[in-house]
Amino acid sequence: MPRRAAHAEDRLLAWQALTTNFRGLERYEGDHFYLMDHQQPLAAAITAAMRSATP
């Protein structure tokens, strides 16, 4: 992983200290429209996070 990407990941992971129920960090390759290339895995990750947050 390039140094710049590692630094960005560290900054994102720092949010863990500022939130409750941190669900982890998932990265998806791509540019501004990366969502279009990763709809299924992104939807699955969101669904799993929501299910784990349900009492």
JSON list of C-alpha atoms in Angstrom, two decimals:
[
{"chain": "A", "resi": 1, "resn": "MET", "atom": "CA", "xyz": [0.00, 0.00, 0.00]},
{"chain": "A", "resi": 2, "resn": "PRO", "atom": "CA", "xyz": [1.45, 3.39, -0.95]},
{"chain": "A", "resi": 3, "resn": "ARG", "atom": "CA", "xyz": [2.49, 5.65, 1.92]},
{"chain": "A", "resi": 4, "resn": "ARG", "atom": "CA", "xyz": [-0.21, 8.21, 1.15]},
{"chain": "A", "resi": 5, "resn": "ALA", "atom": "CA", "xyz": [-2.93, 5.54, 1.21]},
{"chain": "A", "resi": 6, "resn": "ALA", "atom": "CA", "xyz": [-1.62, 4.17, 4.51]},
{"chain": "A", "resi": 7, "resn": "HIS", "atom": "CA", "xyz": [-1.77, 7.67, 6.04]},
{"chain": "A", "resi": 8, "resn": "ALA", "atom": "CA", "xyz": [-5.33, 8.14, 4.79]},
{"chain": "A", "resi": 9, "resn": "GLU", "atom": "CA", "xyz": [-6.32, 4.79, 6.31]},
{"chain": "A", "resi": 10, "resn": "ASP", "atom": "CA", "xyz": [-4.77, 5.80, 9.65]},
{"chain": "A", "resi": 11, "resn": "ARG", "atom": "CA", "xyz": [-6.82, 9.00, 9.60]},
{"chain": "A", "resi": 12, "resn": "LEU", "atom": "CA", "xyz": [-10.01, 7.08, 8.87]},
{"chain": "A", "resi": 13, "resn": "LEU", "atom": "CA", "xyz": [-9.30, 4.56, 11.62]},
{"chain": "A", "resi": 14, "resn": "ALA", "atom": "CA", "xyz": [-8.81, 7.44, 14.07]},
{"chain": "A", "resi": 15, "resn": "TRP", "atom": "CA", "xyz": [-12.59, 7.95, 13.92]},
{"chain": "A", "resi": 16, "resn": "GLN", "atom": "CA", "xyz": [-12.90, 4.75, 15.93]},
{"chain": "A", "resi": 17, "resn": "ALA", "atom": "CA", "xyz": [-12.03, 6.72, 19.06]},
{"chain": "A", "resi": 18, "resn": "LEU", "atom": "CA", "xyz": [-14.74, 9.28, 18.35]},
{"chain": "A", "resi": 19, "resn": "THR", "atom": "CA", "xyz": [-17.71, 7.04, 17.64]},
{"chain": "A", "resi": 20, "resn": "THR", "atom": "CA", "xyz": [-19.63, 4.22, 19.20]},
{"chain": "A", "resi": 21, "resn": "ASN", "atom": "CA", "xyz": [-20.11, 0.81, 17.62]},
{"chain": "A", "resi": 22, "resn": "PHE", "atom": "CA", "xyz": [-17.27, 1.19, 15.14]},
{"chain": "A", "resi": 23, "resn": "ARG", "atom": "CA", "xyz": [-17.89, -1.35, 12.37]},
{"chain": "A", "resi": 24, "resn": "GLY", "atom": "CA", "xyz": [-14.44, -1.35, 10.82]},
{"chain": "A", "resi": 25, "resn": "LEU", "atom": "CA", "xyz": [-13.03, 0.02, 7.63]},
{"chain": "A", "resi": 26, "resn": "GLU", "atom": "CA", "xyz": [-13.71, -1.36, 4.17]},
{"chain": "A", "resi": 27, "resn": "ARG", "atom": "CA", "xyz": [-11.87, -0.09, 1.13]},
{"chain": "A", "resi": 28, "resn": "TYR", "atom": "CA", "xyz": [-13.02, -0.24, -2.46]},
{"chain": "A", "resi": 29, "resn": "GLU", "atom": "CA", "xyz": [-10.81, 0.44, -5.45]},
{"chain": "A", "resi": 30, "resn": "GLY", "atom": "CA", "xyz": [-11.82, 3.06, -7.96]},
{"chain": "A", "resi": 31, "resn": "ASP", "atom": "CA", "xyz": [-12.27, 6.70, -8.65]},
{"chain": "A", "resi": 32, "resn": "HIS", "atom": "CA", "xyz": [-15.08, 9.10, -7.86]},
{"chain": "A", "resi": 33, "resn": "PHE", "atom": "CA", "xyz": [-17.73, 6.66, -9.12]},
{"chain": "A", "resi": 34, "resn": "TYR", "atom": "CA", "xyz": [-16.34, 3.57, -7.36]},
{"chain": "A", "resi": 35, "resn": "LEU", "atom": "CA", "xyz": [-19.83, 2.81, -6.06]},
{"chain": "A", "resi": 36, "resn": "MET", "atom": "CA", "xyz": [-20.94, 1.82, -9.55]},
{"chain": "A", "resi": 37, "resn": "ASP", "atom": "CA", "xyz": [-18.30, -0.93, -9.69]},
{"chain": "A", "resi": 38, "resn": "HIS", "atom": "CA", "xyz": [-18.90, -2.26, -6.18]},
{"chain": "A", "resi": 39, "resn": "GLN", "atom": "CA", "xyz": [-22.66, -2.11, -5.61]},
{"chain": "A", "resi": 40, "resn": "GLN", "atom": "CA", "xyz": [-23.09, -5.70, -4.40]},
{"chain": "A", "resi": 41, "resn": "PRO", "atom": "CA", "xyz": [-20.20, -5.85, -1.91]},
{"chain": "A", "resi": 42, "resn": "LEU", "atom": "CA", "xyz": [-21.00, -2.37, -0.61]},
{"chain": "A", "resi": 43, "resn": "ALA", "atom": "CA", "xyz": [-24.68, -3.23, -0.10]},
{"chain": "A", "resi": 44, "resn": "ALA", "atom": "CA", "xyz": [-23.66, -6.44, 1.68]},
{"chain": "A", "resi": 45, "resn": "ALA", "atom": "CA", "xyz": [-21.27, -4.53, 3.97]},
{"chain": "A", "resi": 46, "resn": "ILE", "atom": "CA", "xyz": [-23.93, -1.95, 4.85]},
{"chain": "A", "resi": 47, "resn": "THR", "atom": "CA", "xyz": [-26.52, -4.67, 5.49]},
{"chain": "A", "resi": 48, "resn": "ALA", "atom": "CA", "xyz": [-24.12, -6.60, 7.73]},
{"chain": "A", "resi": 49, "resn": "ALA", "atom": "CA", "xyz": [-23.26, -3.45, 9.70]},
{"chain": "A", "resi": 50, "resn": "MET", "atom": "CA", "xyz": [-26.92, -2.62, 10.18]},
{"chain": "A", "resi": 51, "resn": "ARG", "atom": "CA", "xyz": [-27.77, -6.17, 11.28]},
{"chain": "A", "resi": 52, "resn": "SER", "atom": "CA", "xyz": [-24.96, -6.20, 13.83]},
{"chain": "A", "resi": 53, "resn": "ALA", "atom": "CA", "xyz": [-26.23, -2.88, 15.23]},
{"chain": "A", "resi": 54, "resn": "THR", "atom": "CA", "xyz": [-29.77, -4.16, 15.72]},
{"chain": "A", "resi": 55, "resn": "PRO", "atom": "CA", "xyz": [-30.52, -5.13, 19.32]}
]
